[in-house]
Short mmCIF file of C-alpha atoms and ligand atoms in Angstrom, two decimals:
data_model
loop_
_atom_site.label_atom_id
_atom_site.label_comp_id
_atom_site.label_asym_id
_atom_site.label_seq_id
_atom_site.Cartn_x
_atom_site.Cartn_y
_atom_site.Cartn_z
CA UNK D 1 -4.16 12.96 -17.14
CA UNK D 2 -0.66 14.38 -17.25
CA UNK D 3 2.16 13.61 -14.07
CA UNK D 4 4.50 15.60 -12.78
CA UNK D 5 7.52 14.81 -11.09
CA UNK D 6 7.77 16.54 -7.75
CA UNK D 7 11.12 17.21 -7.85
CA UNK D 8 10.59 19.52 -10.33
CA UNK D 9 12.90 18.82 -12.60
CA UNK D 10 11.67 16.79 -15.60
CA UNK D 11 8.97 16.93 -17.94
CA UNK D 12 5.63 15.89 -17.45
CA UNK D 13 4.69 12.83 -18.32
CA UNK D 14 1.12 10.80 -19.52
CA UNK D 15 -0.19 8.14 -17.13
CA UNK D 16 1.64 5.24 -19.65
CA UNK D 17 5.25 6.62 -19.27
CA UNK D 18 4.81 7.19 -15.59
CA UNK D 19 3.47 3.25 -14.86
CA UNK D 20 5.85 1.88 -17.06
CA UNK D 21 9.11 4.10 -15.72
CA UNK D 22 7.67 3.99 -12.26
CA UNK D 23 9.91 7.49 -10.92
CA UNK D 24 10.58 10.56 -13.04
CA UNK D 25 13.91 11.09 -14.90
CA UNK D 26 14.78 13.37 -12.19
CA UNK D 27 14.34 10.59 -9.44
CA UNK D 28 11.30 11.99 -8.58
CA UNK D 29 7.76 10.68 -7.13
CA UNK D 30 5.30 11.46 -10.52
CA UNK D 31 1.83 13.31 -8.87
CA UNK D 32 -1.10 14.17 -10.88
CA UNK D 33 -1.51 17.62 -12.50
CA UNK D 34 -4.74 17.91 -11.16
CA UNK D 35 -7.15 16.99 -8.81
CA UNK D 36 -10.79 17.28 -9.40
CA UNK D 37 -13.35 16.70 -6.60
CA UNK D 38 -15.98 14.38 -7.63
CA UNK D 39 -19.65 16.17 -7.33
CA UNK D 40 -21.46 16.20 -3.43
CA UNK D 41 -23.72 13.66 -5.11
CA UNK D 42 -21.01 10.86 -5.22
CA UNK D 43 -20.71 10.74 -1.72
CA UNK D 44 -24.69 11.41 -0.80
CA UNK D 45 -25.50 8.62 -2.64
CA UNK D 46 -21.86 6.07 -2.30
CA UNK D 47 -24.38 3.55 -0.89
CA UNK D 48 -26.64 3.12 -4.37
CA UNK D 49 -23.21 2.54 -6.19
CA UNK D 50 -21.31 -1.03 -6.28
CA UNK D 51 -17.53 -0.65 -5.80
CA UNK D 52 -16.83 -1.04 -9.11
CA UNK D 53 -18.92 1.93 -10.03
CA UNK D 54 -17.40 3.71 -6.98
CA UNK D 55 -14.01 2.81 -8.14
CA UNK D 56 -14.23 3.40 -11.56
CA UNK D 57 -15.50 7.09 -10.91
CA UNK D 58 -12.96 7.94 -8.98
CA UNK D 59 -9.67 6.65 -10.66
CA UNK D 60 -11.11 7.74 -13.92
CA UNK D 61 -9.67 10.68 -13.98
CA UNK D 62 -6.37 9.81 -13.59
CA UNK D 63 -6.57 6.91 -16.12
CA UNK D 64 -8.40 8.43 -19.32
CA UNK D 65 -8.44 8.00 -22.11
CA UNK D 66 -4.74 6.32 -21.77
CA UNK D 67 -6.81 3.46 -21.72
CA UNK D 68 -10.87 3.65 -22.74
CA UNK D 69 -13.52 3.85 -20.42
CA UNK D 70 -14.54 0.13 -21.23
CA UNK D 71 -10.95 -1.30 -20.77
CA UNK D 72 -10.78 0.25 -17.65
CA UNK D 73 -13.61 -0.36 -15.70
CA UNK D 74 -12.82 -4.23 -16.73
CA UNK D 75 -9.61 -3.70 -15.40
CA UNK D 76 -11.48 -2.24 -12.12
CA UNK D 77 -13.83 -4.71 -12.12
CA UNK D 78 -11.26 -7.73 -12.39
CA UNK D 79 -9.48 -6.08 -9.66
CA UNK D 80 -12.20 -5.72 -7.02
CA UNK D 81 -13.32 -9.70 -6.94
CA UNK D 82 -12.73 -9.88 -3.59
CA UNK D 83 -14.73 -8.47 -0.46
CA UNK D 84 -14.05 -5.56 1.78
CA UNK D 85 -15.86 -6.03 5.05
CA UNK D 86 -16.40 -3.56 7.80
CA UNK D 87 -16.81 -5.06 11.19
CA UNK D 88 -18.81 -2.81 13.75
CA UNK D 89 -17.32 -3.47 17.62
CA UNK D 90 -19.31 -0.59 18.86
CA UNK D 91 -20.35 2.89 18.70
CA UNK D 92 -16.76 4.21 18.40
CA UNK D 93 -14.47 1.39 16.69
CA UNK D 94 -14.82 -0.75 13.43
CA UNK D 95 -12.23 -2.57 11.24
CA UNK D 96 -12.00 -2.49 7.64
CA UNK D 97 -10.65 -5.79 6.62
CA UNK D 98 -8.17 -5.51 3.20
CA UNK D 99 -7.23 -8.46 3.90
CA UNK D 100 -9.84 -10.79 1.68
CA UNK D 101 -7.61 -10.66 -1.38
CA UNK D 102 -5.36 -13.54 -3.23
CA UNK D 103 -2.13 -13.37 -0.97
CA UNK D 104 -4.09 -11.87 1.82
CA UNK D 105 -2.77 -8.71 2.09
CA UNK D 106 -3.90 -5.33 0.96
CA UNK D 107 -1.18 -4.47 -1.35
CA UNK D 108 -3.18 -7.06 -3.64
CA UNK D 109 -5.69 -4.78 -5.29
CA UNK D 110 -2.38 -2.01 -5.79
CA UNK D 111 -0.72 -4.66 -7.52
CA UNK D 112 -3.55 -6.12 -9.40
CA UNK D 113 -4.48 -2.66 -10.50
CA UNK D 114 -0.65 -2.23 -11.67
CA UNK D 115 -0.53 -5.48 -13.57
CA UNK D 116 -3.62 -4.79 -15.30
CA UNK D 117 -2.65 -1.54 -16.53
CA UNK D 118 1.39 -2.22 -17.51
CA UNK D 119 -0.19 -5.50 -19.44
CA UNK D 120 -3.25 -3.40 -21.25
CA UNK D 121 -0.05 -1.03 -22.00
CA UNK D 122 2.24 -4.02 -23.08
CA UNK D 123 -0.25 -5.67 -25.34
CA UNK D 124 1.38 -4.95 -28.56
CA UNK D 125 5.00 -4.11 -27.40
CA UNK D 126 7.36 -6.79 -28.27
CA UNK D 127 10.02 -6.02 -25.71
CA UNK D 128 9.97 -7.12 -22.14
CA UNK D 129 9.13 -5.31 -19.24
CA UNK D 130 11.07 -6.30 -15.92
CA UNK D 131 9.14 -5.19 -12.74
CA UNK D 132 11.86 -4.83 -10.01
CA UNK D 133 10.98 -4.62 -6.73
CA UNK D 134 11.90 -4.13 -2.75
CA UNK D 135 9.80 -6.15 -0.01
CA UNK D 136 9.74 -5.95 3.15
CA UNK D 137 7.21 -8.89 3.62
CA UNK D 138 3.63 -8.09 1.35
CA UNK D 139 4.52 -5.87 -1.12
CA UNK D 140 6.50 -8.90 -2.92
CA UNK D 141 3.67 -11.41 -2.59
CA UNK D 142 1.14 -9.20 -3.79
CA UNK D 143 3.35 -8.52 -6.83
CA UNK D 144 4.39 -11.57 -7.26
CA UNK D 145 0.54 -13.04 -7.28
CA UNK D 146 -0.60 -9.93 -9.94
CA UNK D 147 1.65 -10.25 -12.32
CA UNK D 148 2.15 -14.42 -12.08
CA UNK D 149 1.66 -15.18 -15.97
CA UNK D 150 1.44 -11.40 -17.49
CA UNK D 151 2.60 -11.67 -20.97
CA UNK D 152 5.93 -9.33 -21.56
CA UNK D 153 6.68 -8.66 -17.75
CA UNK D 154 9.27 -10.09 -15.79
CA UNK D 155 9.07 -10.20 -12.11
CA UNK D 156 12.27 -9.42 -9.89
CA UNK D 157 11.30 -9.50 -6.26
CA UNK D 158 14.16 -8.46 -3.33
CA UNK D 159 13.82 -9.73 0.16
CA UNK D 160 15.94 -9.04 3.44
CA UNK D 161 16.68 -12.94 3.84
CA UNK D 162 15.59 -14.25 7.46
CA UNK D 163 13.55 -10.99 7.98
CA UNK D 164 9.69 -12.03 6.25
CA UNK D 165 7.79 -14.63 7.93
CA UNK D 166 8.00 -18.47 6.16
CA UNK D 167 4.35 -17.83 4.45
CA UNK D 168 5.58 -13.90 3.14
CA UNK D 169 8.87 -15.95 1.80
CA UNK D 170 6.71 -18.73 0.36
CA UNK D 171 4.36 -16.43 -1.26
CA UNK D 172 7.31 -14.68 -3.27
CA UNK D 173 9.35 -17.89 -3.74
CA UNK D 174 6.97 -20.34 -4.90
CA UNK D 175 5.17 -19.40 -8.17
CA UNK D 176 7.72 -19.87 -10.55
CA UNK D 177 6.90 -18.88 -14.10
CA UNK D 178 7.73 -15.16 -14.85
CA UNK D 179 8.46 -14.61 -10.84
CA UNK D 180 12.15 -14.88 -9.71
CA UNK D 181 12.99 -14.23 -6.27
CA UNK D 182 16.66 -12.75 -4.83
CA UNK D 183 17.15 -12.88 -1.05
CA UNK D 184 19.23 -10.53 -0.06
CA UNK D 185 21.82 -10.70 3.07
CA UNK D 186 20.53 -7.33 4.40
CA UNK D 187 17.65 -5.18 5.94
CA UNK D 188 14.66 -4.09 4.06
CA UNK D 189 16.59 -0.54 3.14
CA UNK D 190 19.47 -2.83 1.77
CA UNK D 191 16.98 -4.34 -1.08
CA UNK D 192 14.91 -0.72 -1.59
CA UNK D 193 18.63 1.03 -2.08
CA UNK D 194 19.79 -2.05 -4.46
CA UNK D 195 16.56 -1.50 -6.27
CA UNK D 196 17.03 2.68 -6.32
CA UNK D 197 20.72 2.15 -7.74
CA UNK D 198 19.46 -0.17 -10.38
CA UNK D 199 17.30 2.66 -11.96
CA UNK D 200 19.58 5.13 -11.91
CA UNK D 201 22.32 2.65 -14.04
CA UNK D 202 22.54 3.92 -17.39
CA UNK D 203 24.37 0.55 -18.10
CA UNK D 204 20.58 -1.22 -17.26
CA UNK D 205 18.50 0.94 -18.05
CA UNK D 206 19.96 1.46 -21.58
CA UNK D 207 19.88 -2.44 -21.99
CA UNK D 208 16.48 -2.69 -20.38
CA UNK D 209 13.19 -1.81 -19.71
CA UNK D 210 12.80 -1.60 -15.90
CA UNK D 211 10.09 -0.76 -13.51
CA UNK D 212 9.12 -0.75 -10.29
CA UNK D 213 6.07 -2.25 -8.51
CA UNK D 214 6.35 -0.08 -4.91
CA UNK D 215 3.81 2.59 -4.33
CA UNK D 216 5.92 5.46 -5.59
CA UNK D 217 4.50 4.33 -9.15
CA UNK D 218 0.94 5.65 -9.95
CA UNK D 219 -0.89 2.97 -10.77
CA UNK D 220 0.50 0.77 -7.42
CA UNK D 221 -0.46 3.86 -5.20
CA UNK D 222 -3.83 5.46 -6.56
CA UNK D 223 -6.36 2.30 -6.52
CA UNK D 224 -5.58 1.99 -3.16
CA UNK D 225 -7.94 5.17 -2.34
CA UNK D 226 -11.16 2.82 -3.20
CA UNK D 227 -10.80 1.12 0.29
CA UNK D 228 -11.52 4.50 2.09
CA UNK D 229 -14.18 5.34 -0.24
CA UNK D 230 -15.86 1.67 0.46
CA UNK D 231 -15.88 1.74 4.22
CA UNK D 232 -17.52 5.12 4.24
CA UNK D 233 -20.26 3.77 1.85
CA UNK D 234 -20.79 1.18 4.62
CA UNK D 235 -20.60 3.52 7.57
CA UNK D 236 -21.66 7.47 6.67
CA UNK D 237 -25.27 6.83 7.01
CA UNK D 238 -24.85 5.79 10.62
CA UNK D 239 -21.81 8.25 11.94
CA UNK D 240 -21.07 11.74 11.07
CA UNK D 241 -17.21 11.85 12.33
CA UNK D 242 -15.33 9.30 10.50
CA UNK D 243 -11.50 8.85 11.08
CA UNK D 244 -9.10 5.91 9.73
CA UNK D 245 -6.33 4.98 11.83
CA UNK D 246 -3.72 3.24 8.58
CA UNK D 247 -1.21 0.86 9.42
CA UNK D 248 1.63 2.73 7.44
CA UNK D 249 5.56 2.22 6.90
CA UNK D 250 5.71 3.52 3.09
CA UNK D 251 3.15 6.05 3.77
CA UNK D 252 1.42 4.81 0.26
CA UNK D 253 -1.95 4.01 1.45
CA UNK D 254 -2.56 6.71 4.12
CA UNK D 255 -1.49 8.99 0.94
CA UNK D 256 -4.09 7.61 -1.54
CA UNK D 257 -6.60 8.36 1.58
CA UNK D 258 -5.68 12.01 1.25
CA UNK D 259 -6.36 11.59 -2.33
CA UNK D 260 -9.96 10.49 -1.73
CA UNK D 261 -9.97 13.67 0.78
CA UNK D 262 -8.62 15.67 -1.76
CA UNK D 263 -11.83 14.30 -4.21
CA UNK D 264 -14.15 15.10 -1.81
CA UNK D 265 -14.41 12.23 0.92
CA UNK D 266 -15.58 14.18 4.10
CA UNK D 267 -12.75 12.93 6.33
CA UNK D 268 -10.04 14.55 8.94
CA UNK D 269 -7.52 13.97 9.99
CA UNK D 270 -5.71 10.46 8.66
CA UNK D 271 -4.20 9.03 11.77
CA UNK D 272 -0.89 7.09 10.99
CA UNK D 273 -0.08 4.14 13.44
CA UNK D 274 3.31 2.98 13.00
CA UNK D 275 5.95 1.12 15.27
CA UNK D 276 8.94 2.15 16.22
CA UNK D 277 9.96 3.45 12.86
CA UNK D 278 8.80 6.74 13.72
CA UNK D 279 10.51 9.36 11.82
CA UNK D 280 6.66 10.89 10.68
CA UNK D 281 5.45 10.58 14.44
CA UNK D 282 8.60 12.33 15.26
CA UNK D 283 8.68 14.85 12.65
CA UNK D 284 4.59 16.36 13.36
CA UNK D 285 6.37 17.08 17.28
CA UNK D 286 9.75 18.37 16.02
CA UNK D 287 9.11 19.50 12.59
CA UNK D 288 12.23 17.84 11.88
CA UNK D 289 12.43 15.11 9.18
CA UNK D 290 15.13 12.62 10.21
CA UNK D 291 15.15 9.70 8.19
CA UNK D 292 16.76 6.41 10.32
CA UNK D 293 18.15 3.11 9.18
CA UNK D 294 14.50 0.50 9.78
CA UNK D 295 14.41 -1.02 13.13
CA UNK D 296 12.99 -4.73 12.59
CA UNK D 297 9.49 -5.31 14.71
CA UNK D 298 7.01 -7.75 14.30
CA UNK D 299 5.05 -5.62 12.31
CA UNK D 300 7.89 -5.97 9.53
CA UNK D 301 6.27 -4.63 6.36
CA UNK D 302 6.43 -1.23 8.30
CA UNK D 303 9.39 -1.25 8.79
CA UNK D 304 10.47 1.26 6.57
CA UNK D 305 12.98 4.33 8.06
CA UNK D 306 12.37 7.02 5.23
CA UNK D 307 9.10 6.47 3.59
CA UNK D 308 8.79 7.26 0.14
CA UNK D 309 5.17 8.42 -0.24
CA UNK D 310 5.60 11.42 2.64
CA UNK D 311 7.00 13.76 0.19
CA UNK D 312 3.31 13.10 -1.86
CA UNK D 313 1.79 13.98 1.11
CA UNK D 314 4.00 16.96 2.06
CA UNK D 315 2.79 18.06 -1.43
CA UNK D 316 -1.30 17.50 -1.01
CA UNK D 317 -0.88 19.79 2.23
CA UNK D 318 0.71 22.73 -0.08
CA UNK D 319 4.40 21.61 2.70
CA UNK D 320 2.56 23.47 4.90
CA UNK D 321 3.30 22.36 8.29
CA UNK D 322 -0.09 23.29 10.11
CA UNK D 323 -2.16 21.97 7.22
CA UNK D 324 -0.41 18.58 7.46
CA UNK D 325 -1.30 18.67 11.02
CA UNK D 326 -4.97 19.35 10.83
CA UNK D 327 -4.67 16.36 8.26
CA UNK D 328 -2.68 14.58 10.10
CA UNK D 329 -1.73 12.56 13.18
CA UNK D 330 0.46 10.22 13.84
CA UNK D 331 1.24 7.96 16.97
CA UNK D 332 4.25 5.01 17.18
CA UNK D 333 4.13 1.49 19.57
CA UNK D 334 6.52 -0.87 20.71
CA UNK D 335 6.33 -4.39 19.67
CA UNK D 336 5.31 -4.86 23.29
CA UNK D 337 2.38 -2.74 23.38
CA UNK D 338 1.10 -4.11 19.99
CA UNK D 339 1.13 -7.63 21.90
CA UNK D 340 -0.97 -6.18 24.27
CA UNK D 341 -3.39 -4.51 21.43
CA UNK D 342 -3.35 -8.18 20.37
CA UNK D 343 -4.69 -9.78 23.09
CA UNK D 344 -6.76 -6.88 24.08
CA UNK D 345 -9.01 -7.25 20.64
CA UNK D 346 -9.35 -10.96 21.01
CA UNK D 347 -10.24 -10.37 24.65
CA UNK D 348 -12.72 -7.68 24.40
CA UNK D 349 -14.27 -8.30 21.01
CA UNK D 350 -12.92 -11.59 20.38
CA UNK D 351 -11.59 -10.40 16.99
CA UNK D 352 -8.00 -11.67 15.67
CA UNK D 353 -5.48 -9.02 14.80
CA UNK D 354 -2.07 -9.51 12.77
CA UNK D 355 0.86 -7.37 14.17
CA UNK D 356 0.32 -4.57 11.69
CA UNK D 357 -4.05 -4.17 12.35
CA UNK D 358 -2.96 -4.29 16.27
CA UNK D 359 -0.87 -0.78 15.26
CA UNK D 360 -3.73 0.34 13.88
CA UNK D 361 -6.09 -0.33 16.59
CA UNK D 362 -3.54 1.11 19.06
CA UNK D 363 -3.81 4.03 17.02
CA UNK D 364 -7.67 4.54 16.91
CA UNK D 365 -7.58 3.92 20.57
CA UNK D 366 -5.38 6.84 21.25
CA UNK D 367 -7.23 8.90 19.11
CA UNK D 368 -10.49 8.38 20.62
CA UNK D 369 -9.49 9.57 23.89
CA UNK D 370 -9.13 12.85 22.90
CA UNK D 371 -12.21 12.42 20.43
CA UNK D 372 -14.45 11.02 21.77
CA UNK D 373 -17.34 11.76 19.19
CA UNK D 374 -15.71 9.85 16.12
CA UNK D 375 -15.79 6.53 14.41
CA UNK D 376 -12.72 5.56 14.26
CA UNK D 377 -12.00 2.63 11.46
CA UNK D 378 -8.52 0.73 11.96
CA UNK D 379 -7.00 -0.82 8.61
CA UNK D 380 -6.55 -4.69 9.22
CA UNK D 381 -4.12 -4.72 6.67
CA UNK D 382 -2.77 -8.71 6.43
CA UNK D 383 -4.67 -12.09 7.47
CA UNK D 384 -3.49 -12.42 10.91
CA UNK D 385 -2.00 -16.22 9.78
CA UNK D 386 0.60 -14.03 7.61
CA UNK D 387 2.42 -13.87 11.05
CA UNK D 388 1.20 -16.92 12.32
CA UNK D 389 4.09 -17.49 15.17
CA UNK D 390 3.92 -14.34 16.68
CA UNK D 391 -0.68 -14.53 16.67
CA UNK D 392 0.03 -17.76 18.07
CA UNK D 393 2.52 -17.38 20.71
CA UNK D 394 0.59 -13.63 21.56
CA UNK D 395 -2.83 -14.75 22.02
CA UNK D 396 -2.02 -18.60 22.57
CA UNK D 397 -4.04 -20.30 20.51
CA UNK D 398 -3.88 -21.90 17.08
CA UNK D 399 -5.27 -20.26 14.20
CA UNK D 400 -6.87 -22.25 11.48
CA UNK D 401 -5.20 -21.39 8.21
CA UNK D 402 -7.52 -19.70 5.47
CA UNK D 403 -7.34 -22.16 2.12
CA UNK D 404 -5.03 -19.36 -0.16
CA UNK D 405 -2.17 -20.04 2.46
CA UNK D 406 -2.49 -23.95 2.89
CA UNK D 407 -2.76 -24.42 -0.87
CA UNK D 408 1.26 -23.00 -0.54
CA UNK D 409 2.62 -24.60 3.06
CA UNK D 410 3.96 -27.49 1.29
CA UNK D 411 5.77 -25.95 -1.76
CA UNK D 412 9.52 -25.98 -2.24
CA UNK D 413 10.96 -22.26 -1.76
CA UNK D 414 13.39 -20.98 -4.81
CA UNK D 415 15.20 -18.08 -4.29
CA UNK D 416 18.58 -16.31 -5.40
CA UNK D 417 20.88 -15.36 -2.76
CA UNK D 418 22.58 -11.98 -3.48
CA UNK D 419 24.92 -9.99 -1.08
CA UNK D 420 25.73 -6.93 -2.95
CA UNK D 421 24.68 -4.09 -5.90
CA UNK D 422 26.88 -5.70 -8.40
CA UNK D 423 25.58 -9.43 -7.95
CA UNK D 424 21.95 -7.69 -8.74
CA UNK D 425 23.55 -6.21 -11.88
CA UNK D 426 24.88 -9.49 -12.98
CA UNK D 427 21.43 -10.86 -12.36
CA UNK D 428 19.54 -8.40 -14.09
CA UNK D 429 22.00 -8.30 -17.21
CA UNK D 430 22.31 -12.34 -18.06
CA UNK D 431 18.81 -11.92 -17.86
CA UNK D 432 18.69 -9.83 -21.17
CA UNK D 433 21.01 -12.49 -23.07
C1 LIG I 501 2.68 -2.50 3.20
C2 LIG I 501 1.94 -2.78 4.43
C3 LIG I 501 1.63 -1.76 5.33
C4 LIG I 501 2.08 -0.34 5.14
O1 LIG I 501 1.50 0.29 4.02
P1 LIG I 501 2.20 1.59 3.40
O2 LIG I 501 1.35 1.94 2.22
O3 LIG I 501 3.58 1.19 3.01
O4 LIG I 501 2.20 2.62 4.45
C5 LIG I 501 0.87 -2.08 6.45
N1 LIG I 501 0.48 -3.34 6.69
C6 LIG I 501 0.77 -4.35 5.86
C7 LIG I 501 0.33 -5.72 6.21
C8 LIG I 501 1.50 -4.12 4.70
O5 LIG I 501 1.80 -5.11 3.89
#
C-alpha cells in the first residue's frame, strides 16, 4: 500500500518510509491511498474468526507485501496476547476494556504493533533508529514497554514533569536499557512542540535517523481499529445499533474506528468524550476550529489542545462538514462531573472506572438519551490503578494493584531534566557520538 501525505505536498510514500519517518517531508499526516471494504461476509461471520484472523484481515491491506503475509500475521499474533473483554451492564451500556495489556493501557497494542514492524524493517540495517516521542501520561509507557530491548531502536520519551501520575512516570523511567527518559519543565504541548521542532532540524535529521512513536505514524494509529472490530464480534449478534463512545485527546483511536467504518464495520456515529479540552466538541457547534493551549484535568492523557489525528478524520469525511456530523458527535466534562461518572459506575454497576473510561461513560450516557435504541460501548481505556489517587480519593476505597504495576512500585525513577529546545538538541546529538 502506498501513503500519501495530506498536506499535499510530497510524494507518496510505501508503508516502510512512512513508519520509519513517521510525518511526510511536507510535515504532513501520511493516509492510505486507498481504502478497500472488506466483503459483507467478514462481518456476518466476525464471530467464527479469532482476533488474530480478524486482525490480520483487516490491516493486511495496508501492510503487504512490505512485509509477507507470514511475518505479519506473527507480528499480529504477538501483538494480540492479551484479552479484550466486553462487560454487558444492561440492555443499553457495555465497556470494552483495552486495558488488559503490558503497561495497562491501550496505546499498548499501537505500540507493540509499531515496534514489531520498525524492528522486522530494521533487521538488516546497521544504523540506529531513535524513536522520539511526546507523552502526556500512556503513550510513553506503552512505547517505552514495546520497544524495551528492540535491536537498532533507541527510545527518547518526553514528559511534562509533575503532570503524569507516579505509576505513568515509573512506567517510562524505570526500564533502562534502550529507554531514556527527559522530563521536561512544561505542559504536554511543551514536549509534543520540542518533539515537532526536532524533525524539522536539518542539523538532526541529517545526523540521524529519527522517528516518532505518536499516532500520526501509520503503524501506531491503524492496529488500533482491531478493538472496534472485536467488541462488535462480541456484541452484533445480540444488538442491531451499536455506538462507541472513545475516550479521545489525540483523536488517534476514534480515527482508526472510522477506518474500520470506512472497511465496512456497520457503525454511526463515533461519539468523542473528552474533558475540557474541547476544541472538536466546540468546533461540530461552531464550525470553527480553534486550537487552545491543554488545560490539565485528571484525565491527563487527553489533554491535548490541537489534536493531531482530526485532520485524518476531516479527510475520511471528504472535509465535509455535515458528513463529519452524521459520523460524528462529540460531548466535553468537567473534572467534576467525571467524579461523579466515577462514583456513579461503582454505585450502580459496581464497576471501577479510571478518569479517562468515566469520560467515556459520561459520553454514552448523553448519547443514549437522545437514542434510546442503541448499544452504546464506552472505551475503558487505562487500569483504573494508573490514577490510583484520584480512584481512591473519588470512590473512597483502596484498589488492589494488578501484578504488572506492583512488579514496578519499588523501582528507582531515572529521568533527564530538560527546560528548553536546545537542551533536547544537545541530548539527541551526544547521543550520535
Ligand atoms: C491516549 C489515551 C487516550 C486518548 O486517545 P487518543 O487516541 O489520543 O484520542 C484516552 N485514554 C487513555 C488512557 C490514553 O492513554
Amino acid at each position: 500500500m502506498m501513503y500519501h501525505s495530506l498536506n499535499h505536498k510530497a510524494r507518496t510514500s510505501s508503508f516502510k518510509n512512512a513508519v520509519i519517518k513517521g510525518l511526510a517531508p511536507d510535515r504532513g499526516l501520511y493516509f492510505p491511498d486507498r481504502i478497500t471494504p472488506l466483503p459483507d461476509r467478514f462481518f456476518r461471520e466476525i464471530d467464527k474468526m479469532s482476533n488474530a484472523e480478524i486482525a490480520y484481515e483487516a490491516i493486511r491491506q495496508f501492510i503487504e507485501p512490505e512485509i509477507d503475509p507470514d511475518s505479519l500475521y506473527r507480528i499480529v499474533e504477538e501483538t494480540l496476547s492479551f484479552n479484550f473483554p466486553v462487560k454487558t451492564f444492561n440492555d443499553n451500556l457495555s465497556v470494552l476494556e483495552l486495558f488488559h495489556g503490558p503497561t495497562m493501557a491501550f496505546k499498548d497494542v499501537g505500540a507493540r504493533f509499531m515496534a514489531r514492524c520498525l524492528g522486522y524493517f530494521n533487521k538488516n540495517n546497521p544504523e540506529t533508529i531513535t524513536v522520539l516521542v511526546a507523552t502526556s501520561g500512556d503513550t510513553g509507557g506503552a512505547v517505552a514497554h514495546g520497544f524495551l530491548g528492540v535491536k537498532g531502536v533507541n527510545v527518547v520519551i518526553l514528559y511534562p514533569d509533575g503532570k503524569v501520575s507516579d505509576i505513568q512516570e515509573r512506567q517510562l523511567t524505570t526500564l533502562g536499557q534502550n529507554i531514556t527518559a527527559l522530563k521536561v519543565d512544561g505542559v504536554f504541548d511543551d514536549c509534543q512542540d520540542m518533539v515537532k521542532q526536532a524533525f524539522l532540524d536539518l542539523k538532526l535529521t541529517d545526523t540521524m535517523q529519527l522517528t516518532s512513536a505518536n499516532s500520526i505514524n501509520v503503524a501506531r494509529w491503524l492496529p488500533q481499529m482491531f478493538y472496534f472490530l472485536f467488541a462488535y464480534k462480541k456484541l452484533y449478534r445480540q444488538y442491531d445499533e451499536i455506538v462507541f463512545s472513545v475516550p479521545s485527546g489525540n483523536f488517534g483511536n476514534i480515527c482508526a474506528a472510522m477506518m474500520a467504518q470506512q472497511m465496512g464495520l456497520p457503525v454511526r456515529p463515533f461519539i468523542a468524550s473528552n474533558n475540557e479540552n474541547r476544541v472538536v466538541t466546540d468546533f461540530l457547534q461552531s464550525n470553527i476550529y480553534e486550537p487552545k493551549p491543554s488545560i490539565q484535568t485528571i484525565s491527563n492523557a487527553m489533554d491535548v489542545g490541537n489534536p493531531s489525528n482530526f485532520v485524518r478524520i476531516q479527510n475520511i469525511y471528504h472535509n465535509d462538514i455535515d458528513i463529519l456530523r452524521r459520523n460524528l458527535v462529540s460531548y466535553s466534562y468537567t473534572d467534576d462531573q467525571t467524579r461523579t461518572a466515577m462514583k456513579e459506575l461503582y454505585e450502580s454497576f459496581d464497576y471501577i472506572a479510571d478518569p479517562h473510561g468515566a469520560v467515556g461513560y459520561l459520553g454514552a450516557m448523553d448519547y443514549l438519551k437522545d437514542h434510546p435504541e442503541t448499544h452504546c460501548v464506552f472505551l475503558e481505556t487505562a487500569h483504573p490503578t494508573k490514577f490510583l489517587d484520584v480512584v481512591e480519593s473519588t470512590i473512597e476505597k483502596t484498589v488492589e494493584l494488578p501484578d504488572q504495576i506492583k512488579s514496578i512500585m519499588g523501582k528507582p525513577k531515572s529521568a533527564i531534566a530538560i527546560k528548553s529546545y536546545s537542551e533536547l538538541k544537545d541530548f539527541l546529538l551526544s547521543k550520535t557520538d
